[in-house]
Amino acid sequence: MQQLVLALVFLTRLPLGRFLPARMLPLSQSLWAFPLAGLLVGLIAALPLWALGSSLLSAVLSVTLAVWFTGALHEDALADFADAAGGKDRHDRLRIMRDSAIGSYGVMALILCTAMRIAAIAQLTPLAVIAAAIAGRTAVVIAMAILPPARSDGLGKSAGRADAANIAIASLIGGLTMLFLGGPGIAAAIAGLIALGLVIRKAKQWLGGQTGDVLGTASIITETAVLAVLSIFAGMAIA
């Protein structure tokens, strides 16, 4: 239960910190619960679709709720990681990612990613939104398993490495969720893995490993890729 609470504290704005022990558990021990935290985020984000049906307004409200409920955690990470593209070398990119200012790369990444999420969700069912949120948090676990920490301090280092049990449980939850959606879910899972692979590859090239911003970027890019592919199938079904 403490591991689940830790995952919720880290990935959402729920005020559950008082239920954690004085000596904080390593975040790596709670990675199995990340998809479950994604389930809760997805349920919150899906509320407008349940209440109003699929529409542009519902999609905007859905993204708004997700951003509020997570404290824009992944959006902030995406902006920082995108801005790192302007760095000259590894040291400069790590410096840029710790700078609180946002550059043109970060702004455009946020605009395009948010627009894609809204456009996709406008055509989707609540279950598809929930599945994408779960997939995005599963991506964090996979990225932590593949990439070593890029810094000697910070979240990427303090979180620890994902062990086999956490990877297996998180992947099983994420995989079964996508399988539940049938053929579109499988295609979306493949797209999400490709998107995740691109983030991991770029993180290796730019930084030599992962940071908290890399993990947040992996989550939101994977989730967006899953939403996009599911929306394509939804559009084909309507046509």
Short mmCIF file of C-alpha atoms in Angstrom, two decimals:
data_model
loop_
_atom_site.label_atom_id
_atom_site.label_comp_id
_atom_site.label_asym_id
_atom_site.label_seq_id
_atom_site.Cartn_x
_atom_site.Cartn_y
_atom_site.Cartn_z
CA MET A 1 0.00 0.00 0.00
CA GLN A 2 2.85 2.39 0.78
CA GLN A 3 4.31 1.70 -2.65
CA LEU A 4 0.98 2.53 -4.31
CA VAL A 5 0.65 5.72 -2.24
CA LEU A 6 4.19 6.74 -3.22
CA ALA A 7 3.34 6.30 -6.90
CA LEU A 8 0.21 8.45 -6.47
CA VAL A 9 2.11 11.14 -4.57
CA PHE A 10 4.77 11.28 -7.27
CA LEU A 11 2.46 11.24 -10.31
CA THR A 12 -0.54 13.23 -9.06
CA ARG A 13 -1.44 16.14 -6.81
CA LEU A 14 -3.26 13.96 -4.29
CA PRO A 15 -2.30 15.03 -0.74
CA LEU A 16 -1.29 11.57 0.44
CA GLY A 17 2.21 12.35 1.70
CA ARG A 18 1.13 12.02 5.33
CA PHE A 19 0.46 8.33 4.76
CA LEU A 20 4.08 7.66 3.83
CA PRO A 21 6.68 6.62 6.44
CA ALA A 22 9.18 9.16 7.74
CA ARG A 23 11.92 7.30 5.91
CA MET A 24 10.86 7.53 2.26
CA LEU A 25 10.84 4.35 0.22
CA PRO A 26 12.97 4.34 -2.93
CA LEU A 27 10.77 5.33 -5.85
CA SER A 28 11.99 2.27 -7.77
CA GLN A 29 10.05 0.04 -5.36
CA SER A 30 6.76 1.62 -6.42
CA LEU A 31 7.23 1.42 -10.19
CA TRP A 32 4.86 -1.52 -10.50
CA ALA A 33 2.07 0.84 -9.36
CA PHE A 34 2.75 3.53 -11.97
CA PRO A 35 0.18 2.07 -14.42
CA LEU A 36 -2.37 2.09 -11.58
CA ALA A 37 -1.64 5.77 -11.01
CA GLY A 38 -2.15 6.19 -14.75
CA LEU A 39 -5.51 4.46 -14.38
CA LEU A 40 -6.61 7.09 -11.86
CA VAL A 41 -5.32 9.93 -14.05
CA GLY A 42 -7.19 8.43 -16.99
CA LEU A 43 -10.41 8.14 -15.00
CA ILE A 44 -10.21 11.82 -14.06
CA ALA A 45 -9.40 12.82 -17.65
CA ALA A 46 -12.28 10.73 -18.99
CA LEU A 47 -14.94 12.42 -16.85
CA PRO A 48 -15.88 15.06 -19.46
CA LEU A 49 -16.30 12.37 -22.11
CA TRP A 50 -18.64 10.39 -19.87
CA ALA A 51 -20.62 13.51 -19.01
CA LEU A 52 -20.74 15.26 -22.39
CA GLY A 53 -19.81 12.64 -24.96
CA SER A 54 -16.95 12.90 -27.45
CA SER A 55 -16.49 16.46 -28.67
CA LEU A 56 -13.89 19.18 -28.97
CA LEU A 57 -15.10 20.76 -25.73
CA SER A 58 -14.89 17.42 -23.92
CA ALA A 59 -11.35 16.93 -25.22
CA VAL A 60 -10.22 20.35 -23.99
CA LEU A 61 -11.78 19.71 -20.59
CA SER A 62 -10.17 16.26 -20.50
CA VAL A 63 -6.67 17.61 -21.09
CA THR A 64 -7.33 20.43 -18.61
CA LEU A 65 -8.28 17.98 -15.89
CA ALA A 66 -5.27 15.76 -16.62
CA VAL A 67 -2.90 18.73 -16.45
CA TRP A 68 -4.45 19.95 -13.21
CA PHE A 69 -4.51 16.52 -11.58
CA THR A 70 -0.85 15.83 -12.38
CA GLY A 71 0.40 19.36 -11.74
CA ALA A 72 1.61 19.61 -15.36
CA LEU A 73 4.43 17.26 -14.36
CA HIS A 74 4.92 15.71 -17.77
CA GLU A 75 4.26 18.91 -19.71
CA ASP A 76 7.05 20.64 -17.79
CA ALA A 77 9.35 17.71 -18.53
CA LEU A 78 8.55 17.81 -22.24
CA ALA A 79 9.32 21.52 -22.45
CA ASP A 80 12.67 21.09 -20.69
CA PHE A 81 13.70 18.10 -22.80
CA ALA A 82 12.71 19.84 -26.03
CA ASP A 83 14.73 22.92 -25.07
CA ALA A 84 17.76 20.66 -24.60
CA ALA A 85 17.85 20.34 -28.39
CA GLY A 86 19.54 23.73 -28.44
CA GLY A 87 22.45 22.60 -26.28
CA LYS A 88 25.99 22.34 -27.64
CA ASP A 89 26.99 19.25 -25.69
CA ARG A 90 25.86 16.95 -22.87
CA HIS A 91 26.83 19.37 -20.10
CA ASP A 92 25.07 22.28 -21.79
CA ARG A 93 21.91 20.24 -22.37
CA LEU A 94 21.77 19.18 -18.73
CA ARG A 95 22.19 22.82 -17.73
CA ILE A 96 19.37 23.92 -20.03
CA MET A 97 17.04 21.27 -18.63
CA ARG A 98 17.55 22.63 -15.12
CA ASP A 99 16.90 26.22 -16.20
CA SER A 100 13.41 27.33 -15.17
CA ALA A 101 13.06 29.46 -18.31
CA ILE A 102 11.31 28.00 -21.36
CA GLY A 103 12.62 28.42 -24.90
CA SER A 104 11.09 28.27 -28.35
CA TYR A 105 11.63 24.51 -28.68
CA GLY A 106 9.82 23.92 -25.42
CA VAL A 107 6.93 26.21 -26.32
CA MET A 108 6.39 24.57 -29.70
CA ALA A 109 6.64 21.07 -28.21
CA LEU A 110 3.92 21.92 -25.70
CA ILE A 111 1.66 23.53 -28.30
CA LEU A 112 1.94 20.68 -30.79
CA CYS A 113 1.65 17.92 -28.20
CA THR A 114 -1.38 19.51 -26.54
CA ALA A 115 -3.05 20.13 -29.89
CA MET A 116 -2.52 16.52 -30.90
CA ARG A 117 -3.93 15.23 -27.61
CA ILE A 118 -7.03 17.42 -27.90
CA ALA A 119 -7.63 16.50 -31.54
CA ALA A 120 -7.28 12.80 -30.73
CA ILE A 121 -9.40 12.74 -27.57
CA ALA A 122 -12.23 14.54 -29.40
CA GLN A 123 -12.83 11.30 -31.32
CA LEU A 124 -12.27 8.79 -28.53
CA THR A 125 -14.21 6.96 -25.85
CA PRO A 126 -13.43 7.23 -22.13
CA LEU A 127 -11.85 3.76 -22.16
CA ALA A 128 -9.38 4.81 -24.84
CA VAL A 129 -8.34 7.85 -22.78
CA ILE A 130 -7.83 5.66 -19.72
CA ALA A 131 -5.78 3.12 -21.68
CA ALA A 132 -3.52 5.86 -23.07
CA ALA A 133 -2.91 7.25 -19.58
CA ILE A 134 -1.93 3.80 -18.34
CA ALA A 135 0.40 3.32 -21.32
CA GLY A 136 2.11 6.63 -20.64
CA ARG A 137 2.94 5.71 -17.03
CA THR A 138 4.10 2.25 -18.08
CA ALA A 139 6.55 3.96 -20.42
CA VAL A 140 8.24 5.59 -17.43
CA VAL A 141 9.05 2.18 -15.98
CA ILE A 142 10.45 0.90 -19.27
CA ALA A 143 12.59 4.00 -19.73
CA MET A 144 13.99 3.65 -16.21
CA ALA A 145 14.82 0.02 -16.91
CA ILE A 146 16.72 0.81 -20.11
CA LEU A 147 18.47 4.09 -19.36
CA PRO A 148 21.00 4.70 -16.57
CA PRO A 149 20.84 8.00 -14.64
CA ALA A 150 22.41 10.86 -16.60
CA ARG A 151 23.35 12.78 -13.46
CA SER A 152 25.00 11.88 -10.18
CA ASP A 153 22.11 13.62 -8.41
CA GLY A 154 18.48 14.46 -9.12
CA LEU A 155 15.41 12.28 -9.60
CA GLY A 156 16.95 9.96 -12.16
CA LYS A 157 19.63 8.97 -9.66
CA SER A 158 17.65 8.97 -6.40
CA ALA A 159 14.78 6.94 -7.85
CA GLY A 160 17.02 3.90 -8.36
CA ARG A 161 16.89 1.30 -11.12
CA ALA A 162 13.80 -0.67 -11.96
CA ASP A 163 14.08 -4.32 -10.96
CA ALA A 164 12.69 -7.27 -12.92
CA ALA A 165 9.57 -7.65 -10.77
CA ASN A 166 8.52 -4.01 -11.12
CA ILE A 167 9.17 -4.06 -14.87
CA ALA A 168 7.21 -7.29 -15.32
CA ILE A 169 4.16 -6.18 -13.31
CA ALA A 170 3.99 -2.72 -14.90
CA SER A 171 4.43 -4.13 -18.41
CA LEU A 172 1.78 -6.77 -17.76
CA ILE A 173 -0.76 -4.18 -16.61
CA GLY A 174 0.02 -1.88 -19.53
CA GLY A 175 0.06 -4.70 -22.08
CA LEU A 176 -3.22 -6.25 -20.94
CA THR A 177 -4.87 -2.84 -21.03
CA MET A 178 -3.94 -2.34 -24.67
CA LEU A 179 -4.94 -5.91 -25.57
CA PHE A 180 -8.37 -5.21 -24.08
CA LEU A 181 -8.91 -2.66 -26.87
CA GLY A 182 -8.36 -5.31 -29.54
CA GLY A 183 -6.67 -4.58 -32.87
CA PRO A 184 -6.60 -0.79 -32.43
CA GLY A 185 -5.08 -1.25 -29.00
CA ILE A 186 -2.30 -3.46 -30.36
CA ALA A 187 -1.53 -0.96 -33.12
CA ALA A 188 -1.56 1.87 -30.59
CA ALA A 189 0.77 -0.08 -28.29
CA ILE A 190 3.23 -0.54 -31.14
CA ALA A 191 3.08 3.18 -31.92
CA GLY A 192 3.63 3.97 -28.24
CA LEU A 193 6.68 1.70 -28.10
CA ILE A 194 8.11 3.33 -31.21
CA ALA A 195 7.58 6.80 -29.71
CA LEU A 196 9.16 5.65 -26.46
CA GLY A 197 12.09 4.19 -28.36
CA LEU A 198 12.69 7.51 -30.08
CA VAL A 199 12.74 9.35 -26.75
CA ILE A 200 15.13 6.79 -25.28
CA ARG A 201 17.41 7.00 -28.32
CA LYS A 202 17.51 10.80 -28.17
CA ALA A 203 18.16 10.74 -24.41
CA LYS A 204 21.14 8.41 -24.98
CA GLN A 205 22.52 10.69 -27.71
CA TRP A 206 22.00 13.97 -25.88
CA LEU A 207 22.51 13.04 -22.22
CA GLY A 208 23.87 9.53 -21.98
CA GLY A 209 20.94 8.45 -19.79
CA GLN A 210 17.73 9.54 -18.12
CA THR A 211 16.64 12.36 -15.85
CA GLY A 212 13.24 13.21 -14.42
CA ASP A 213 12.57 15.31 -17.53
CA VAL A 214 13.40 12.38 -19.80
CA LEU A 215 11.01 10.13 -17.89
CA GLY A 216 8.22 12.71 -18.02
CA THR A 217 8.80 13.19 -21.74
CA ALA A 218 8.69 9.45 -22.30
CA SER A 219 5.33 9.33 -20.55
CA ILE A 220 3.60 12.16 -22.40
CA ILE A 221 5.02 11.28 -25.83
CA THR A 222 3.98 7.63 -25.45
CA GLU A 223 0.52 8.63 -24.27
CA THR A 224 0.12 11.05 -27.17
CA ALA A 225 1.20 8.42 -29.72
CA VAL A 226 -1.33 5.95 -28.30
CA LEU A 227 -4.10 8.56 -28.41
CA ALA A 228 -3.24 9.49 -31.99
CA VAL A 229 -3.37 5.92 -33.31
CA LEU A 230 -6.57 5.11 -31.42
CA SER A 231 -8.17 8.24 -32.89
CA ILE A 232 -7.17 7.17 -36.40
CA PHE A 233 -8.95 3.85 -35.90
CA ALA A 234 -11.94 5.64 -34.40
CA GLY A 235 -12.12 7.93 -37.44
CA MET A 236 -11.94 4.92 -39.79
CA ALA A 237 -14.79 3.26 -37.92
CA ILE A 238 -16.96 6.36 -38.24
CA ALA A 239 -16.18 6.68 -41.93
#
